[in-house]
Coordinates of C-alpha atoms and ligand atoms in Angstrom, one line a residue:
X1 CA -57.0 31.9 53.0
X2 CA -54.7 33.3 49.8
X3 CA -52.4 35.1 50.3
X4 CA -49.2 35.2 48.7
X5 CA -46.5 33.7 51.7
X6 CA -43.7 37.1 51.4
X7 CA -47.1 39.3 51.9
X8 CA -47.9 37.2 54.9
X9 CA -44.2 37.9 56.8
X10 CA -44.3 41.6 55.8
X11 CA -47.9 41.6 57.4
X12 CA -46.3 39.7 60.8
X13 CA -43.5 42.4 60.6
X14 CA -45.8 45.4 59.7
X15 CA -48.6 44.0 62.6
X16 CA -46.0 43.9 65.1
X17 CA -45.4 47.7 64.8
X18 CA -47.0 50.0 67.5
X19 CA -49.2 52.3 66.0
X20 CA -50.3 51.5 61.9
X21 CA -51.5 53.6 59.4
X22 CA -53.6 52.0 57.3
X23 CA -54.8 53.4 53.9
X24 CA -57.1 52.3 51.4
X25 CA -57.9 52.9 47.5
X26 CA -61.4 53.0 46.7
X27 CA -62.3 52.0 43.4
X28 CA -60.5 48.8 42.0
X29 CA -59.4 48.0 45.5
X30 CA -61.8 47.9 48.1
X31 CA -64.7 47.6 45.3
X32 CA -64.8 46.5 42.2
X33 CA -64.8 47.8 39.1
X34 CA -68.2 48.8 37.8
X35 CA -69.4 50.2 34.3
X36 CA -71.9 52.6 36.5
X37 CA -69.4 54.6 38.7
X38 CA -72.5 55.9 41.4
X39 CA -72.6 51.8 41.7
X40 CA -69.5 50.9 42.6
X41 CA -70.0 49.5 46.8
X42 CA -67.2 48.0 48.7
X43 CA -67.2 44.2 48.3
X44 CA -69.1 43.1 51.2
X45 CA -65.8 41.1 52.7
X46 CA -63.8 43.8 52.5
X47 CA -66.3 46.3 54.4
X48 CA -66.6 43.7 57.3
X49 CA -62.9 43.5 57.5
X50 CA -62.4 47.6 57.5
X51 CA -65.4 47.6 60.2
X52 CA -62.9 45.1 61.8
X53 CA -59.8 46.8 61.5
X54 CA -61.7 50.3 62.6
X55 CA -62.2 48.5 66.1
X56 CA -58.5 48.0 66.7
X57 CA -56.4 50.2 69.2
X58 CA -53.7 51.9 67.4
X59 CA -54.9 51.4 64.4
X60 CA -55.7 54.5 62.2
X61 CA -58.0 53.6 58.9
X62 CA -57.9 56.3 55.8
X63 CA -59.5 56.6 52.5
X64 CA -57.3 57.8 49.4
X65 CA -59.2 58.1 46.8
X66 CA -60.3 60.4 43.4
X67 CA -63.8 60.4 44.2
X68 CA -64.7 63.6 45.5
X69 CA -65.0 63.5 49.2
X70 CA -68.8 63.0 49.9
X71 CA -69.1 60.8 46.9
X72 CA -66.5 58.8 48.6
X73 CA -68.2 59.4 52.4
X74 CA -71.8 58.1 50.3
X75 CA -70.2 54.8 48.4
X76 CA -67.5 53.8 50.8
X77 CA -69.2 54.2 53.9
X78 CA -66.1 54.3 56.1
X79 CA -66.4 53.6 59.9
X80 CA -66.7 56.5 62.2
X81 CA -63.2 58.6 62.7
X82 CA -62.1 57.2 59.0
X83 CA -59.5 59.3 57.9
X84 CA -60.3 60.4 54.0
X85 CA -58.4 62.4 51.6
X86 CA -60.4 62.2 47.8
X87 CA -60.1 63.6 44.9
X88 CA -56.5 62.6 44.7
X89 CA -55.5 64.7 47.7
X90 CA -57.0 67.8 46.8
X91 CA -59.5 67.4 49.5
X92 CA -58.9 66.1 53.0
X93 CA -61.1 65.2 56.3
X94 CA -58.6 64.8 58.8
X95 CA -61.3 65.7 61.8
X96 CA -63.9 68.1 62.2
X97 CA -61.9 71.4 61.6
X98 CA -60.9 70.1 58.3
X99 CA -61.0 73.1 55.5
X100 CA -63.1 72.6 53.1
X101 CA -61.5 72.8 49.5
X102 CA -61.8 76.5 47.9
X103 CA -60.9 77.7 44.5
X104 CA -58.9 81.2 44.0
X105 CA -61.6 82.5 40.8
X106 CA -58.7 81.5 38.7
X107 CA -59.4 78.4 39.5
X108 CA -62.8 77.8 39.6
X109 CA -63.0 79.8 35.8
X110 CA -60.4 76.6 34.8
X111 CA -62.6 74.1 36.2
X112 CA -65.8 75.2 34.5
X113 CA -63.8 75.5 31.4
X114 CA -62.6 71.6 32.4
X115 CA -65.7 70.7 32.4
X116 CA -67.2 72.6 29.2
X117 CA -64.8 71.3 27.4
X118 CA -64.7 67.4 28.1
X119 CA -68.3 68.1 28.1
X120 CA -68.3 69.0 24.2
X121 CA -66.6 65.9 23.6
X122 CA -68.5 63.2 25.1
X123 CA -71.5 65.0 23.5
X124 CA -69.8 63.8 20.0
X125 CA -69.8 60.3 21.4
X126 CA -72.2 58.4 22.2
X127 CA -71.5 56.3 25.2
X128 CA -69.2 58.5 27.0
X129 CA -69.9 60.6 30.1
X130 CA -68.1 63.4 32.2
X131 CA -68.0 63.2 35.9
X132 CA -68.0 66.7 37.8
X133 CA -65.6 66.9 40.6
X134 CA -64.8 69.6 42.9
X135 CA -61.7 70.3 41.2
X136 CA -62.2 69.4 38.1
X137 CA -63.7 66.6 35.7
X138 CA -63.3 63.5 34.5
X139 CA -64.1 62.0 31.3
X140 CA -65.5 58.5 31.6
X141 CA -65.3 56.0 28.2
X142 CA -66.1 52.6 29.7
X143 CA -69.5 52.6 28.9
X144 CA -67.9 52.3 25.2
X145 CA -67.2 48.5 24.3
X146 CA -64.7 49.5 21.0
X147 CA -61.3 50.1 23.6
X148 CA -59.4 51.5 21.0
X149 CA -62.1 54.3 20.3
X150 CA -62.3 54.9 23.6
X151 CA -58.5 55.4 23.8
X152 CA -58.7 57.9 21.0
X153 CA -61.6 59.6 22.7
X154 CA -59.3 60.1 25.8
X155 CA -56.6 61.2 23.9
X156 CA -58.3 63.8 22.4
X157 CA -59.2 64.9 25.6
X158 CA -55.8 65.1 27.0
X159 CA -55.0 66.9 23.9
X160 CA -58.1 69.9 24.6
X161 CA -56.8 69.8 28.7
X162 CA -53.4 70.5 27.6
X163 CA -55.0 74.0 25.8
X164 CA -56.7 75.2 29.2
X165 CA -54.5 77.2 31.5
X166 CA -53.8 75.7 34.8
X167 CA -55.4 72.3 34.3
X168 CA -53.6 69.4 34.3
X169 CA -54.1 65.4 33.1
X170 CA -54.5 62.2 35.4
X171 CA -54.8 58.8 33.5
X172 CA -56.8 56.3 35.1
X173 CA -58.7 53.4 34.2
X174 CA -60.8 54.1 31.2
X175 CA -61.0 57.4 32.5
X176 CA -58.8 60.3 31.8
X177 CA -59.2 63.5 34.5
X178 CA -58.6 67.0 34.7
X179 CA -57.8 69.0 38.0
X180 CA -57.1 72.9 38.6
X181 CA -55.4 71.8 42.3
X182 CA -52.2 69.6 41.6
X183 CA -52.2 66.9 44.3
X184 CA -50.8 63.2 44.7
X185 CA -52.0 60.5 46.8
X186 CA -48.2 60.0 47.7
X187 CA -48.8 63.7 49.2
X188 CA -52.0 63.1 50.2
X189 CA -50.4 59.8 52.3
X190 CA -47.2 61.8 53.7
X191 CA -49.8 64.1 55.1
X192 CA -51.6 61.2 57.1
X193 CA -48.2 60.3 58.1
X194 CA -47.4 63.8 59.7
X195 CA -51.1 64.0 61.1
X196 CA -51.0 60.4 62.7
X197 CA -47.4 59.9 63.2
X198 CA -47.6 56.2 62.8
X199 CA -44.8 53.1 63.1
X200 CA -45.3 52.3 60.2
X201 CA -48.0 52.9 57.3
X202 CA -49.8 49.6 54.8
X203 CA -51.8 51.4 51.3
X204 CA -53.7 49.5 48.7
X205 CA -54.4 50.3 45.5
X206 CA -54.7 49.2 42.0
X207 CA -54.3 52.2 39.8
X208 CA -51.5 54.3 38.1
X209 CA -52.9 57.3 40.8
X210 CA -51.8 54.8 43.2
X211 CA -48.1 54.6 42.3
X212 CA -47.3 57.9 44.1
X213 CA -49.0 56.2 47.3
X214 CA -46.5 53.7 47.0
X215 CA -43.2 55.9 45.8
X216 CA -43.3 57.3 49.3
X217 CA -43.8 54.0 51.4
X218 CA -40.5 52.8 53.3
X219 CA -39.0 50.0 54.3
X220 CA -41.0 49.4 57.2
X221 CA -44.2 49.9 55.2
X222 CA -46.4 47.7 53.4
X223 CA -47.5 48.0 49.9
X224 CA -50.1 45.9 48.3
X225 CA -50.9 46.4 44.3
X226 CA -54.6 45.4 43.3
X227 CA -54.7 43.5 40.0
X228 CA -52.0 43.7 36.8
X229 CA -49.8 46.1 36.0
X230 CA -46.9 47.3 37.0
X231 CA -45.9 48.8 40.5
X232 CA -43.6 50.2 42.8
X233 CA -45.8 47.8 45.7
X234 CA -44.0 45.1 47.3
X235 CA -46.9 43.0 46.9
X236 CA -49.9 42.1 44.4
X237 CA -52.8 40.4 45.2
X238 CA -55.1 39.4 42.1
X239 CA -58.6 41.3 42.9
X240 CA -60.3 43.4 45.3
X241 CA -61.9 40.4 46.0
X242 CA -59.1 39.0 47.5
X243 CA -58.6 42.4 49.9
X244 CA -60.4 40.7 52.5
X245 CA -58.0 38.3 53.0
X246 CA -54.9 40.6 53.0
X247 CA -57.6 42.9 56.0
X248 CA -58.6 40.4 58.0
X249 CA -55.3 38.5 58.3
X250 CA -54.0 42.0 59.2
X251 CA -57.1 42.7 61.4
X252 CA -56.3 39.1 63.5
X253 CA -52.5 39.6 63.8
X254 CA -54.1 42.6 65.9
X255 CA -56.1 41.2 67.5
Ligands
LIG301 O1 -59.0 56.2 43.6 P1 -60.0 55.8 43.4 O2 -60.6 55.2 44.7 O3 -59.4 54.0 43.2 O4 -60.7 56.2 42.3 C1 -60.6 56.2 41.2 C2 -60.9 57.2 39.8 O5 -62.3 55.8 40.4 C3 -63.5 55.9 39.3 O6 -63.4 55.8 38.2 C4 -63.1 54.4 37.9 O7 -64.5 53.8 38.7 C5 -65.1 53.4 37.7 C6 -66.2 52.4 38.9 O8 -65.8 51.2 39.1 C7 -65.2 53.0 36.8 O9 -66.4 53.1 35.6 C8 -64.0 54.0 36.5 O10 -64.1 53.3 34.7 C9 -63.0 53.9 36.3 O11 -62.1 55.2 35.9 C10 -64.4 57.7 39.6 O12 -65.5 57.9 38.8 C11 -62.9 58.5 39.2 O13 -63.6 60.1 39.8 C12 -61.6 58.3 40.6 O14 -60.7 59.4 40.7

């Protein structure tokens, strides 16, 4: 087992609380980052640990992801009953009565303009591609080997998105997303907290958008940054492959 001692101590305190909310990011956290976004899947050991947590009393599981809700369900195959936030918080499944995302006509027009503009930019650069999402779209440059060229394409996309009414951009890992519904993972975690009334919250994530999630954690909560980069999280692990140890430790402490 390779859990930093400070994280192990935090997990012991966390597990001793009554009801727990365990929130997980998907790409780069539960799943390794891969070039073909459709082939991302949970690291098998992470999937097994998540199944264990799902069987425990007073542990609520949730995914908080940038993926569209339907894609998240398909790729993450979460245990039944797992609460889901997709599209960085713009889409939610908190039970069968959760309303779907509905865009106003102006938002739908903005979404189409975002997608058309990103597709035009991608068409000029071999390897760039556009992911269509319910609240907007994302241009991916992971297939482009030249990192600086990829950054220039993302800069071009960012500048173009700034000219579209109602569009706001989010930076990610070799991706630029633009959406017409403003939301953050911090807001999603606060909504989950309000909906489930836990005694403490765990959140693990790897990306800049996950920092909004770490920012809403309190002293009783546990934040785990996966990988390198500045973070507000109190703890860090190296890679998705190390997450299973953390989740299994939590399951063992509660078991
Ligand atoms: O919040 P997450 O669950 O981490 O989702 C964030 C974005 O993840 C996906 O893109 C990232 O993962 C891809 C697959 O590993 C990778 O090819 C890409 O370079 C990464 O940026 C996803 O495609 C986006 O929709 C999510 O918003």
